[in-house]
Amino acid sequence: MEKFDTILAVRQQIKRLRGQGKSIGLVPTMGALHPGHLELIRRSKKEMEVTIVSLFVNPIQFNSPEDLANYPRNLSQDMQMLVEEGVDLLFIPDEKEMYPEAVITEFDFGPIEQVLEGRFRPGHFNGVGIVVSKLFHILQPDQAYFGQKDLQQVTLIRRLVKDLSFPTSIVTVATVRDESGLALSSRNLRLSEKGRKTAPLLYETLLFCKEELLKGKDWLSLKNEIIERKLRPASIEPDYLELVELSRFSLISFPIPHVPFAICIAAYIENIRLIDNIVIREKQN
Ligand code: PAF
């Protein structure tokens, strides 16, 4: 695996690869890699001739300094995993390289960022938009791979690519879960043993909501019942539990017949913020 930590050097290598007519897949990460990342890498390796992983804990997408300081970092294990997966190129810039000066450009993703993560983490999507745009400019991927766990992020990146005509196709890869159903996330590493036992309740909640909604249960009473009777008693403090229709990514208060939607949750367990979602595409009556 070739490793680059400067924009200049990696650009020269991208130019060589492009000159050889190679297709390039990019998996952007913030490290603390887990099998969810490996799924993205494997998909890229299957579809593209060259697979690049970027590893950069992007400070400007964290809206709280403690969250940034506590974000798990595990470089030697990450490197070993990337080599084992046969990744061709690792781009691992430091903060000075990515942001020699404070960025003044700002993205405003309009209504998509006023709900869910955008509402609870002001500035987060601006930071994601900036770093993803920079990575796309520097690494010029034909395809970039993102996990469905961050559904709002991938929706917004698809929009960014469309609005700014990036020549990159976005591939969304299904959420990888452990045997308990818990969506894999770098943040899970911070959970205690007890927290790990509680966390699968998030996915169980999503599945229960789906079942009840498809039976015709009223969403607002279902949501309140779940928060008060299931989540809070288990010391899970939700930021939100919402239904989102997927074409405009707007909140809905009941499933609309034949309109695909997602049930999305964000909640704190032991002060660690986890998110998850399930997408429902099948017909509802
Ligand atoms: O999903 C992530 O890990 C990050 O938001 C991303 C896309 C790598 C940008 O920093």
PDB file of C-alpha atoms and ligand atoms in Angstrom:
ATOM      1  CA  MET A   1       0.000   0.000   0.000  1.00  0.00           C
ATOM      2  CA  GLU A   2       1.359   3.392  -0.943  1.00  0.00           C
ATOM      3  CA  LYS A   3       0.947   6.077   1.683  1.00  0.00           C
ATOM      4  CA  PHE A   4       0.778   9.829   1.000  1.00  0.00           C
ATOM      5  CA  ASP A   5       0.453  12.624   3.482  1.00  0.00           C
ATOM      6  CA  THR A   6       0.737  15.638   1.189  1.00  0.00           C
ATOM      7  CA  ILE A   7      -1.696  16.924  -1.410  1.00  0.00           C
ATOM      8  CA  LEU A   8       1.112  17.615  -3.868  1.00  0.00           C
ATOM      9  CA  ALA A   9       2.525  14.066  -3.768  1.00  0.00           C
ATOM     10  CA  VAL A  10      -0.852  12.333  -3.929  1.00  0.00           C
ATOM     11  CA  ARG A  11      -1.921  14.555  -6.842  1.00  0.00           C
ATOM     12  CA  GLN A  12       1.148  13.462  -8.811  1.00  0.00           C
ATOM     13  CA  GLN A  13       0.275   9.824  -8.170  1.00  0.00           C
ATOM     14  CA  ILE A  14      -3.376  10.389  -9.189  1.00  0.00           C
ATOM     15  CA  LYS A  15      -2.136  11.995 -12.406  1.00  0.00           C
ATOM     16  CA  ARG A  16      -0.030   8.883 -13.137  1.00  0.00           C
ATOM     17  CA  LEU A  17      -2.949   6.556 -12.432  1.00  0.00           C
ATOM     18  CA  ARG A  18      -5.284   8.634 -14.598  1.00  0.00           C
ATOM     19  CA  GLY A  19      -2.630   8.615 -17.353  1.00  0.00           C
ATOM     20  CA  GLN A  20      -2.730   4.803 -17.213  1.00  0.00           C
ATOM     21  CA  GLY A  21      -6.524   4.973 -17.607  1.00  0.00           C
ATOM     22  CA  LYS A  22      -7.200   3.370 -14.198  1.00  0.00           C
ATOM     23  CA  SER A  23     -10.609   3.678 -12.542  1.00  0.00           C
ATOM     24  CA  ILE A  24     -10.397   5.039  -9.004  1.00  0.00           C
ATOM     25  CA  GLY A  25     -12.630   4.210  -6.026  1.00  0.00           C
ATOM     26  CA  LEU A  26     -12.455   6.300  -2.855  1.00  0.00           C
ATOM     27  CA  VAL A  27     -13.491   5.305   0.650  1.00  0.00           C
ATOM     28  CA  PRO A  28     -13.332   8.431   2.834  1.00  0.00           C
ATOM     29  CA  THR A  29     -12.873   7.595   6.532  1.00  0.00           C
ATOM     30  CA  MET A  30     -11.977   9.146   9.845  1.00  0.00           C
ATOM     31  CA  GLY A  31     -10.136   5.986  10.919  1.00  0.00           C
ATOM     32  CA  ALA A  32     -10.967   3.686  13.863  1.00  0.00           C
ATOM     33  CA  LEU A  33     -11.854   1.239  11.132  1.00  0.00           C
ATOM     34  CA  HIS A  34     -14.372  -1.565  11.640  1.00  0.00           C
ATOM     35  CA  PRO A  35     -16.021  -4.164   9.375  1.00  0.00           C
ATOM     36  CA  GLY A  36     -18.444  -1.507   8.088  1.00  0.00           C
ATOM     37  CA  HIS A  37     -15.492   0.324   6.515  1.00  0.00           C
ATOM     38  CA  LEU A  38     -14.139  -2.969   5.182  1.00  0.00           C
ATOM     39  CA  GLU A  39     -17.423  -3.567   3.378  1.00  0.00           C
ATOM     40  CA  LEU A  40     -16.992  -0.208   1.594  1.00  0.00           C
ATOM     41  CA  ILE A  41     -13.401  -1.087   0.695  1.00  0.00           C
ATOM     42  CA  ARG A  42     -14.381  -4.551  -0.604  1.00  0.00           C
ATOM     43  CA  ARG A  43     -17.108  -3.051  -2.762  1.00  0.00           C
ATOM     44  CA  SER A  44     -14.640  -0.546  -4.219  1.00  0.00           C
ATOM     45  CA  LYS A  45     -12.075  -3.277  -4.845  1.00  0.00           C
ATOM     46  CA  LYS A  46     -14.685  -5.318  -6.695  1.00  0.00           C
ATOM     47  CA  GLU A  47     -15.771  -2.411  -8.895  1.00  0.00           C
ATOM     48  CA  MET A  48     -12.676  -0.241  -9.388  1.00  0.00           C
ATOM     49  CA  GLU A  49      -9.102  -0.851 -10.527  1.00  0.00           C
ATOM     50  CA  VAL A  50      -7.544   1.289  -7.795  1.00  0.00           C
ATOM     51  CA  THR A  51      -8.941   1.694  -4.283  1.00  0.00           C
ATOM     52  CA  ILE A  52      -7.934   4.714  -2.232  1.00  0.00           C
ATOM     53  CA  VAL A  53      -8.774   5.166   1.441  1.00  0.00           C
ATOM     54  CA  SER A  54      -8.507   8.592   3.017  1.00  0.00           C
ATOM     55  CA  LEU A  55      -8.007   8.785   6.757  1.00  0.00           C
ATOM     56  CA  PHE A  56      -8.539  12.201   8.268  1.00  0.00           C
ATOM     57  CA  VAL A  57     -10.371  13.102  11.468  1.00  0.00           C
ATOM     58  CA  ASN A  58     -11.960  16.221  10.096  1.00  0.00           C
ATOM     59  CA  PRO A  59     -12.018  18.796  12.932  1.00  0.00           C
ATOM     60  CA  ILE A  60     -14.473  21.141  11.214  1.00  0.00           C
ATOM     61  CA  GLN A  61     -17.303  18.612  11.185  1.00  0.00           C
ATOM     62  CA  PHE A  62     -17.280  18.257  14.980  1.00  0.00           C
ATOM     63  CA  ASN A  63     -19.574  20.701  16.666  1.00  0.00           C
ATOM     64  CA  SER A  64     -18.188  19.932  20.107  1.00  0.00           C
ATOM     65  CA  PRO A  65     -14.494  19.986  21.097  1.00  0.00           C
ATOM     66  CA  GLU A  66     -15.008  17.063  23.546  1.00  0.00           C
ATOM     67  CA  ASP A  67     -16.487  14.947  20.768  1.00  0.00           C
ATOM     68  CA  LEU A  68     -13.431  15.652  18.598  1.00  0.00           C
ATOM     69  CA  ALA A  69     -11.016  14.943  21.471  1.00  0.00           C
ATOM     70  CA  ASN A  70     -12.819  11.697  22.352  1.00  0.00           C
ATOM     71  CA  TYR A  71     -13.134  10.438  18.777  1.00  0.00           C
ATOM     72  CA  PRO A  72     -11.408   7.036  18.741  1.00  0.00           C
ATOM     73  CA  ARG A  73      -8.032   6.840  17.001  1.00  0.00           C
ATOM     74  CA  ASN A  74      -6.310   3.576  16.236  1.00  0.00           C
ATOM     75  CA  LEU A  75      -3.735   4.178  13.536  1.00  0.00           C
ATOM     76  CA  SER A  76      -1.542   1.082  13.747  1.00  0.00           C
ATOM     77  CA  GLN A  77      -4.541  -1.270  13.708  1.00  0.00           C
ATOM     78  CA  ASP A  78      -6.121   0.749  10.868  1.00  0.00           C
ATOM     79  CA  MET A  79      -2.956   0.454   8.769  1.00  0.00           C
ATOM     80  CA  GLN A  80      -2.805  -3.274   9.314  1.00  0.00           C
ATOM     81  CA  MET A  81      -6.459  -3.678   8.269  1.00  0.00           C
ATOM     82  CA  LEU A  82      -5.928  -1.596   5.121  1.00  0.00           C
ATOM     83  CA  VAL A  83      -2.875  -3.633   4.102  1.00  0.00           C
ATOM     84  CA  GLU A  84      -4.770  -6.882   4.723  1.00  0.00           C
ATOM     85  CA  GLU A  85      -7.666  -5.653   2.564  1.00  0.00           C
ATOM     86  CA  GLY A  86      -5.259  -4.895  -0.291  1.00  0.00           C
ATOM     87  CA  VAL A  87      -5.967  -1.148  -0.392  1.00  0.00           C
ATOM     88  CA  ASP A  88      -3.761   0.437  -3.060  1.00  0.00           C
ATOM     89  CA  LEU A  89      -3.279   3.908  -1.658  1.00  0.00           C
ATOM     90  CA  LEU A  90      -3.779   5.596   1.699  1.00  0.00           C
ATOM     91  CA  PHE A  91      -4.121   9.374   1.842  1.00  0.00           C
ATOM     92  CA  ILE A  92      -3.497  10.499   5.404  1.00  0.00           C
ATOM     93  CA  PRO A  93      -2.973  14.252   5.589  1.00  0.00           C
ATOM     94  CA  ASP A  94      -2.668  16.166   8.850  1.00  0.00           C
ATOM     95  CA  GLU A  95      -4.768  19.167   9.766  1.00  0.00           C
ATOM     96  CA  LYS A  96      -2.242  21.738   8.495  1.00  0.00           C
ATOM     97  CA  GLU A  97      -2.128  20.005   5.134  1.00  0.00           C
ATOM     98  CA  MET A  98      -5.911  20.008   4.720  1.00  0.00           C
ATOM     99  CA  TYR A  99      -6.544  23.381   6.317  1.00  0.00           C
ATOM    100  CA  PRO A 100      -3.439  25.607   6.063  1.00  0.00           C
ATOM    101  CA  GLU A 101      -5.812  28.475   6.809  1.00  0.00           C
ATOM    102  CA  ALA A 102      -9.225  28.525   8.445  1.00  0.00           C
ATOM    103  CA  VAL A 103     -11.811  27.774   5.755  1.00  0.00           C
ATOM    104  CA  ILE A 104     -14.174  30.644   5.045  1.00  0.00           C
ATOM    105  CA  THR A 105     -16.250  28.955   2.334  1.00  0.00           C
ATOM    106  CA  GLU A 106     -19.554  27.705   3.709  1.00  0.00           C
ATOM    107  CA  PHE A 107     -22.141  25.277   2.470  1.00  0.00           C
ATOM    108  CA  ASP A 108     -25.802  25.696   3.205  1.00  0.00           C
ATOM    109  CA  PHE A 109     -27.698  22.599   2.228  1.00  0.00           C
ATOM    110  CA  GLY A 110     -31.053  24.275   2.756  1.00  0.00           C
ATOM    111  CA  PRO A 111     -33.927  22.203   4.112  1.00  0.00           C
ATOM    112  CA  ILE A 112     -31.946  18.919   4.143  1.00  0.00           C
ATOM    113  CA  GLU A 113     -29.708  20.230   6.856  1.00  0.00           C
ATOM    114  CA  GLN A 114     -32.418  21.745   8.998  1.00  0.00           C
ATOM    115  CA  VAL A 115     -33.610  18.365  10.260  1.00  0.00           C
ATOM    116  CA  LEU A 116     -32.119  15.456  12.234  1.00  0.00           C
ATOM    117  CA  GLU A 117     -28.294  15.638  12.331  1.00  0.00           C
ATOM    118  CA  GLY A 118     -28.277  19.116  10.799  1.00  0.00           C
ATOM    119  CA  ARG A 119     -30.577  20.407  13.504  1.00  0.00           C
ATOM    120  CA  PHE A 120     -28.792  18.729  16.405  1.00  0.00           C
ATOM    121  CA  ARG A 121     -25.217  19.250  15.154  1.00  0.00           C
ATOM    122  CA  PRO A 122     -25.093  22.780  13.713  1.00  0.00           C
ATOM    123  CA  GLY A 123     -22.205  23.199  11.272  1.00  0.00           C
ATOM    124  CA  HIS A 124     -21.602  19.459  10.988  1.00  0.00           C
ATOM    125  CA  PHE A 125     -22.733  19.146   7.377  1.00  0.00           C
ATOM    126  CA  ASN A 126     -20.849  22.238   6.324  1.00  0.00           C
ATOM    127  CA  GLY A 127     -17.690  20.514   7.620  1.00  0.00           C
ATOM    128  CA  VAL A 128     -18.583  17.286   5.830  1.00  0.00           C
ATOM    129  CA  GLY A 129     -19.324  19.172   2.600  1.00  0.00           C
ATOM    130  CA  ILE A 130     -15.982  20.995   2.735  1.00  0.00           C
ATOM    131  CA  VAL A 131     -13.849  17.942   3.443  1.00  0.00           C
ATOM    132  CA  VAL A 132     -15.633  15.704   0.926  1.00  0.00           C
ATOM    133  CA  SER A 133     -15.313  18.396  -1.769  1.00  0.00           C
ATOM    134  CA  LYS A 134     -11.608  18.750  -1.014  1.00  0.00           C
ATOM    135  CA  LEU A 135     -11.075  14.983  -1.110  1.00  0.00           C
ATOM    136  CA  PHE A 136     -12.958  14.712  -4.411  1.00  0.00           C
ATOM    137  CA  HIS A 137     -10.877  17.522  -5.940  1.00  0.00           C
ATOM    138  CA  ILE A 138      -7.597  16.072  -4.702  1.00  0.00           C
ATOM    139  CA  LEU A 139      -8.231  12.373  -5.376  1.00  0.00           C
ATOM    140  CA  GLN A 140     -10.591  12.602  -8.370  1.00  0.00           C
ATOM    141  CA  PRO A 141     -12.453   9.349  -7.711  1.00  0.00           C
ATOM    142  CA  ASP A 142     -14.768   7.828 -10.312  1.00  0.00           C
ATOM    143  CA  GLN A 143     -16.803   6.333  -7.471  1.00  0.00           C
ATOM    144  CA  ALA A 144     -16.920   7.116  -3.766  1.00  0.00           C
ATOM    145  CA  TYR A 145     -18.376   4.761  -1.171  1.00  0.00           C
ATOM    146  CA  PHE A 146     -20.443   5.760   1.875  1.00  0.00           C
ATOM    147  CA  GLY A 147     -22.412   3.762   4.441  1.00  0.00           C
ATOM    148  CA  GLN A 148     -26.190   3.899   4.737  1.00  0.00           C
ATOM    149  CA  LYS A 149     -25.842   4.313   8.500  1.00  0.00           C
ATOM    150  CA  ASP A 150     -25.125   7.985   7.784  1.00  0.00           C
ATOM    151  CA  LEU A 151     -28.207   8.296   5.593  1.00  0.00           C
ATOM    152  CA  GLN A 152     -28.504  12.077   5.788  1.00  0.00           C
ATOM    153  CA  GLN A 153     -24.785  12.472   5.038  1.00  0.00           C
ATOM    154  CA  VAL A 154     -24.961  10.340   1.908  1.00  0.00           C
ATOM    155  CA  THR A 155     -28.172  12.075   0.772  1.00  0.00           C
ATOM    156  CA  LEU A 156     -26.471  15.421   1.103  1.00  0.00           C
ATOM    157  CA  ILE A 157     -23.285  14.270  -0.637  1.00  0.00           C
ATOM    158  CA  ARG A 158     -25.358  12.987  -3.572  1.00  0.00           C
ATOM    159  CA  ARG A 159     -26.908  16.449  -3.752  1.00  0.00           C
ATOM    160  CA  LEU A 160     -23.514  18.164  -3.499  1.00  0.00           C
ATOM    161  CA  VAL A 161     -22.196  16.060  -6.377  1.00  0.00           C
ATOM    162  CA  LYS A 162     -25.239  16.891  -8.489  1.00  0.00           C
ATOM    163  CA  ASP A 163     -25.303  20.605  -7.684  1.00  0.00           C
ATOM    164  CA  LEU A 164     -21.558  21.099  -8.274  1.00  0.00           C
ATOM    165  CA  SER A 165     -21.196  18.600 -11.173  1.00  0.00           C
ATOM    166  CA  PHE A 166     -18.499  16.472  -9.564  1.00  0.00           C
ATOM    167  CA  PRO A 167     -17.609  13.657 -12.002  1.00  0.00           C
ATOM    168  CA  THR A 168     -17.947  11.109  -9.175  1.00  0.00           C
ATOM    169  CA  SER A 169     -20.698   8.532  -8.667  1.00  0.00           C
ATOM    170  CA  ILE A 170     -21.804   7.970  -5.114  1.00  0.00           C
ATOM    171  CA  VAL A 171     -22.341   4.389  -3.971  1.00  0.00           C
ATOM    172  CA  THR A 172     -24.342   3.736  -0.808  1.00  0.00           C
ATOM    173  CA  VAL A 173     -23.501   0.490   0.975  1.00  0.00           C
ATOM    174  CA  ALA A 174     -25.933  -1.197   3.400  1.00  0.00           C
ATOM    175  CA  THR A 175     -25.279  -0.775   7.123  1.00  0.00           C
ATOM    176  CA  VAL A 176     -23.175  -3.538   8.646  1.00  0.00           C
ATOM    177  CA  ARG A 177     -24.483  -4.782  12.009  1.00  0.00           C
ATOM    178  CA  ASP A 178     -23.043  -7.035  14.679  1.00  0.00           C
ATOM    179  CA  GLU A 179     -24.857 -10.198  15.753  1.00  0.00           C
ATOM    180  CA  SER A 180     -27.018  -8.167  18.184  1.00  0.00           C
ATOM    181  CA  GLY A 181     -28.194  -5.885  15.355  1.00  0.00           C
ATOM    182  CA  LEU A 182     -26.143  -2.908  16.570  1.00  0.00           C
ATOM    183  CA  ALA A 183     -24.972  -0.820  13.593  1.00  0.00           C
ATOM    184  CA  LEU A 184     -21.164  -0.808  13.483  1.00  0.00           C
ATOM    185  CA  SER A 185     -19.669   2.570  14.282  1.00  0.00           C
ATOM    186  CA  SER A 186     -16.269   3.809  15.427  1.00  0.00           C
ATOM    187  CA  ARG A 187     -18.092   5.356  18.385  1.00  0.00           C
ATOM    188  CA  ASN A 188     -19.164   1.891  19.642  1.00  0.00           C
ATOM    189  CA  LEU A 189     -15.557   1.447  20.797  1.00  0.00           C
ATOM    190  CA  ARG A 190     -16.262   3.947  23.567  1.00  0.00           C
ATOM    191  CA  LEU A 191     -19.214   2.018  25.031  1.00  0.00           C
ATOM    192  CA  SER A 192     -18.742   0.095  28.280  1.00  0.00           C
ATOM    193  CA  GLU A 193     -19.822  -3.537  28.462  1.00  0.00           C
ATOM    194  CA  LYS A 194     -23.126  -2.366  29.898  1.00  0.00           C
ATOM    195  CA  GLY A 195     -23.551   0.215  27.139  1.00  0.00           C
ATOM    196  CA  ARG A 196     -22.890  -2.466  24.529  1.00  0.00           C
ATOM    197  CA  LYS A 197     -25.733  -4.511  26.014  1.00  0.00           C
ATOM    198  CA  THR A 198     -28.115  -1.545  25.870  1.00  0.00           C
ATOM    199  CA  ALA A 199     -27.172  -0.267  22.407  1.00  0.00           C
ATOM    200  CA  PRO A 200     -28.941  -2.991  20.347  1.00  0.00           C
ATOM    201  CA  LEU A 201     -32.203  -1.445  21.604  1.00  0.00           C
ATOM    202  CA  LEU A 202     -31.751   1.247  18.959  1.00  0.00           C
ATOM    203  CA  TYR A 203     -32.100  -1.184  16.072  1.00  0.00           C
ATOM    204  CA  GLU A 204     -34.812  -3.160  17.920  1.00  0.00           C
ATOM    205  CA  THR A 205     -36.710   0.118  18.237  1.00  0.00           C
ATOM    206  CA  LEU A 206     -36.435   0.785  14.508  1.00  0.00           C
ATOM    207  CA  LEU A 207     -37.699  -2.700  13.658  1.00  0.00           C
ATOM    208  CA  PHE A 208     -40.557  -2.397  16.155  1.00  0.00           C
ATOM    209  CA  CYS A 209     -41.546   1.002  14.711  1.00  0.00           C
ATOM    210  CA  LYS A 210     -41.549  -0.445  11.209  1.00  0.00           C
ATOM    211  CA  GLU A 211     -43.774  -3.335  12.245  1.00  0.00           C
ATOM    212  CA  GLU A 212     -46.227  -1.103  14.093  1.00  0.00           C
ATOM    213  CA  LEU A 213     -46.338   1.515  11.344  1.00  0.00           C
ATOM    214  CA  LEU A 214     -47.021  -1.089   8.697  1.00  0.00           C
ATOM    215  CA  LYS A 215     -49.914  -2.276  10.902  1.00  0.00           C
ATOM    216  CA  GLY A 216     -51.268   1.277  10.736  1.00  0.00           C
ATOM    217  CA  LYS A 217     -50.317   2.523  14.220  1.00  0.00           C
ATOM    218  CA  ASP A 218     -50.366   6.303  14.729  1.00  0.00           C
ATOM    219  CA  TRP A 219     -46.766   7.567  14.576  1.00  0.00           C
ATOM    220  CA  LEU A 220     -46.848  10.302  17.200  1.00  0.00           C
ATOM    221  CA  SER A 221     -48.322   8.109  19.922  1.00  0.00           C
ATOM    222  CA  LEU A 222     -46.014   5.233  18.949  1.00  0.00           C
ATOM    223  CA  LYS A 223     -42.963   7.491  19.118  1.00  0.00           C
ATOM    224  CA  ASN A 224     -43.873   8.931  22.525  1.00  0.00           C
ATOM    225  CA  GLU A 225     -44.654   5.507  23.918  1.00  0.00           C
ATOM    226  CA  ILE A 226     -41.293   4.125  22.754  1.00  0.00           C
ATOM    227  CA  ILE A 227     -39.299   7.062  24.093  1.00  0.00           C
ATOM    228  CA  GLU A 228     -41.018   7.075  27.487  1.00  0.00           C
ATOM    229  CA  ARG A 229     -41.527   3.339  28.016  1.00  0.00           C
ATOM    230  CA  LYS A 230     -38.520   1.752  26.270  1.00  0.00           C
ATOM    231  CA  LEU A 231     -35.669   4.149  25.655  1.00  0.00           C
ATOM    232  CA  ARG A 232     -35.560   6.424  28.711  1.00  0.00           C
ATOM    233  CA  PRO A 233     -36.046   3.542  31.200  1.00  0.00           C
ATOM    234  CA  ALA A 234     -32.988   1.884  29.576  1.00  0.00           C
ATOM    235  CA  SER A 235     -30.970   5.130  30.070  1.00  0.00           C
ATOM    236  CA  ILE A 236     -31.089   5.915  26.353  1.00  0.00           C
ATOM    237  CA  GLU A 237     -31.586   9.639  25.784  1.00  0.00           C
ATOM    238  CA  PRO A 238     -32.844  10.291  22.241  1.00  0.00           C
ATOM    239  CA  ASP A 239     -32.062  13.431  20.258  1.00  0.00           C
ATOM    240  CA  TYR A 240     -34.663  12.325  17.745  1.00  0.00           C
ATOM    241  CA  LEU A 241     -36.753   9.448  16.467  1.00  0.00           C
ATOM    242  CA  GLU A 242     -38.264  10.546  13.168  1.00  0.00           C
ATOM    243  CA  LEU A 243     -39.784   9.479   9.877  1.00  0.00           C
ATOM    244  CA  VAL A 244     -38.195  10.977   6.783  1.00  0.00           C
ATOM    245  CA  GLU A 245     -39.437  10.705   3.233  1.00  0.00           C
ATOM    246  CA  LEU A 246     -36.470  10.033   1.024  1.00  0.00           C
ATOM    247  CA  SER A 247     -37.011  12.150  -2.080  1.00  0.00           C
ATOM    248  CA  ARG A 248     -36.721  15.495  -0.277  1.00  0.00           C
ATOM    249  CA  PHE A 249     -35.420  14.216   3.036  1.00  0.00           C
ATOM    250  CA  SER A 250     -38.222  15.958   4.881  1.00  0.00           C
ATOM    251  CA  LEU A 251     -39.905  14.887   8.091  1.00  0.00           C
ATOM    252  CA  ILE A 252     -43.305  13.230   7.814  1.00  0.00           C
ATOM    253  CA  SER A 253     -45.763  12.343  10.561  1.00  0.00           C
ATOM    254  CA  PHE A 254     -47.178   9.233   8.913  1.00  0.00           C
ATOM    255  CA  PRO A 255     -46.092   6.913   6.078  1.00  0.00           C
ATOM    256  CA  ILE A 256     -47.446   8.127   2.749  1.00  0.00           C
ATOM    257  CA  PRO A 257     -48.729   5.266   0.572  1.00  0.00           C
ATOM    258  CA  HIS A 258     -46.114   4.127  -1.980  1.00  0.00           C
ATOM    259  CA  VAL A 259     -43.562   6.715  -0.825  1.00  0.00           C
ATOM    260  CA  PRO A 260     -40.239   5.247   0.420  1.00  0.00           C
ATOM    261  CA  PHE A 261     -39.238   6.529   3.827  1.00  0.00           C
ATOM    262  CA  ALA A 262     -36.728   5.959   6.592  1.00  0.00           C
ATOM    263  CA  ILE A 263     -37.074   5.678  10.337  1.00  0.00           C
ATOM    264  CA  CYS A 264     -34.090   7.490  11.848  1.00  0.00           C
ATOM    265  CA  ILE A 265     -32.841   7.611  15.402  1.00  0.00           C
ATOM    266  CA  ALA A 266     -30.029   9.431  17.229  1.00  0.00           C
ATOM    267  CA  ALA A 267     -29.555   8.829  20.921  1.00  0.00           C
ATOM    268  CA  TYR A 268     -27.048   9.085  23.727  1.00  0.00           C
ATOM    269  CA  ILE A 269     -25.952   5.995  25.584  1.00  0.00           C
ATOM    270  CA  GLU A 270     -23.393   6.712  28.319  1.00  0.00           C
ATOM    271  CA  ASN A 271     -22.952  10.160  26.785  1.00  0.00           C
ATOM    272  CA  ILE A 272     -21.952   8.610  23.455  1.00  0.00           C
ATOM    273  CA  ARG A 273     -24.091   9.660  20.540  1.00  0.00           C
ATOM    274  CA  LEU A 274     -25.140   6.856  18.198  1.00  0.00           C
ATOM    275  CA  ILE A 275     -27.291   7.005  15.077  1.00  0.00           C
ATOM    276  CA  ASP A 276     -29.114   4.399  13.044  1.00  0.00           C
ATOM    277  CA  ASN A 277     -31.895   4.120  10.475  1.00  0.00           C
ATOM    278  CA  ILE A 278     -33.866   1.675   8.402  1.00  0.00           C
ATOM    279  CA  VAL A 279     -35.215   2.400   4.960  1.00  0.00           C
ATOM    280  CA  ILE A 280     -38.689   1.160   4.020  1.00  0.00           C
ATOM    281  CA  ARG A 281     -39.266   0.934   0.310  1.00  0.00           C
ATOM    282  CA  GLU A 282     -42.078  -1.578   0.121  1.00  0.00           C
ATOM    283  CA  LYS A 283     -45.605  -0.482  -0.621  1.00  0.00           C
ATOM    284  CA  GLN A 284     -47.760   0.638   2.277  1.00  0.00           C
ATOM    285  CA  ASN A 285     -51.539   0.671   1.925  1.00  0.00           C
TER     286      ASN A 285
HETATM  287  O1  PAF B   1     -18.599   9.402   7.566  1.00  0.00           O
HETATM  288  C1  PAF B   1     -17.455   9.779   7.877  1.00  0.00           C
HETATM  289  O2  PAF B   1     -16.623   9.018   8.397  1.00  0.00           O
HETATM  290  C2  PAF B   1     -17.054  11.229   7.645  1.00  0.00           C
HETATM  291  O3  PAF B   1     -18.146  12.073   7.832  1.00  0.00           O
HETATM  292  C3  PAF B   1     -16.408  11.470   6.275  1.00  0.00           C
HETATM  293  C4  PAF B   1     -17.364  11.170   5.130  1.00  0.00           C
HETATM  294  C5  PAF B   1     -15.159  10.594   6.149  1.00  0.00           C
HETATM  295  C6  PAF B   1     -15.984  12.927   6.146  1.00  0.00           C
HETATM  296  O4  PAF B   1     -15.057  13.279   7.128  1.00  0.00           O
END
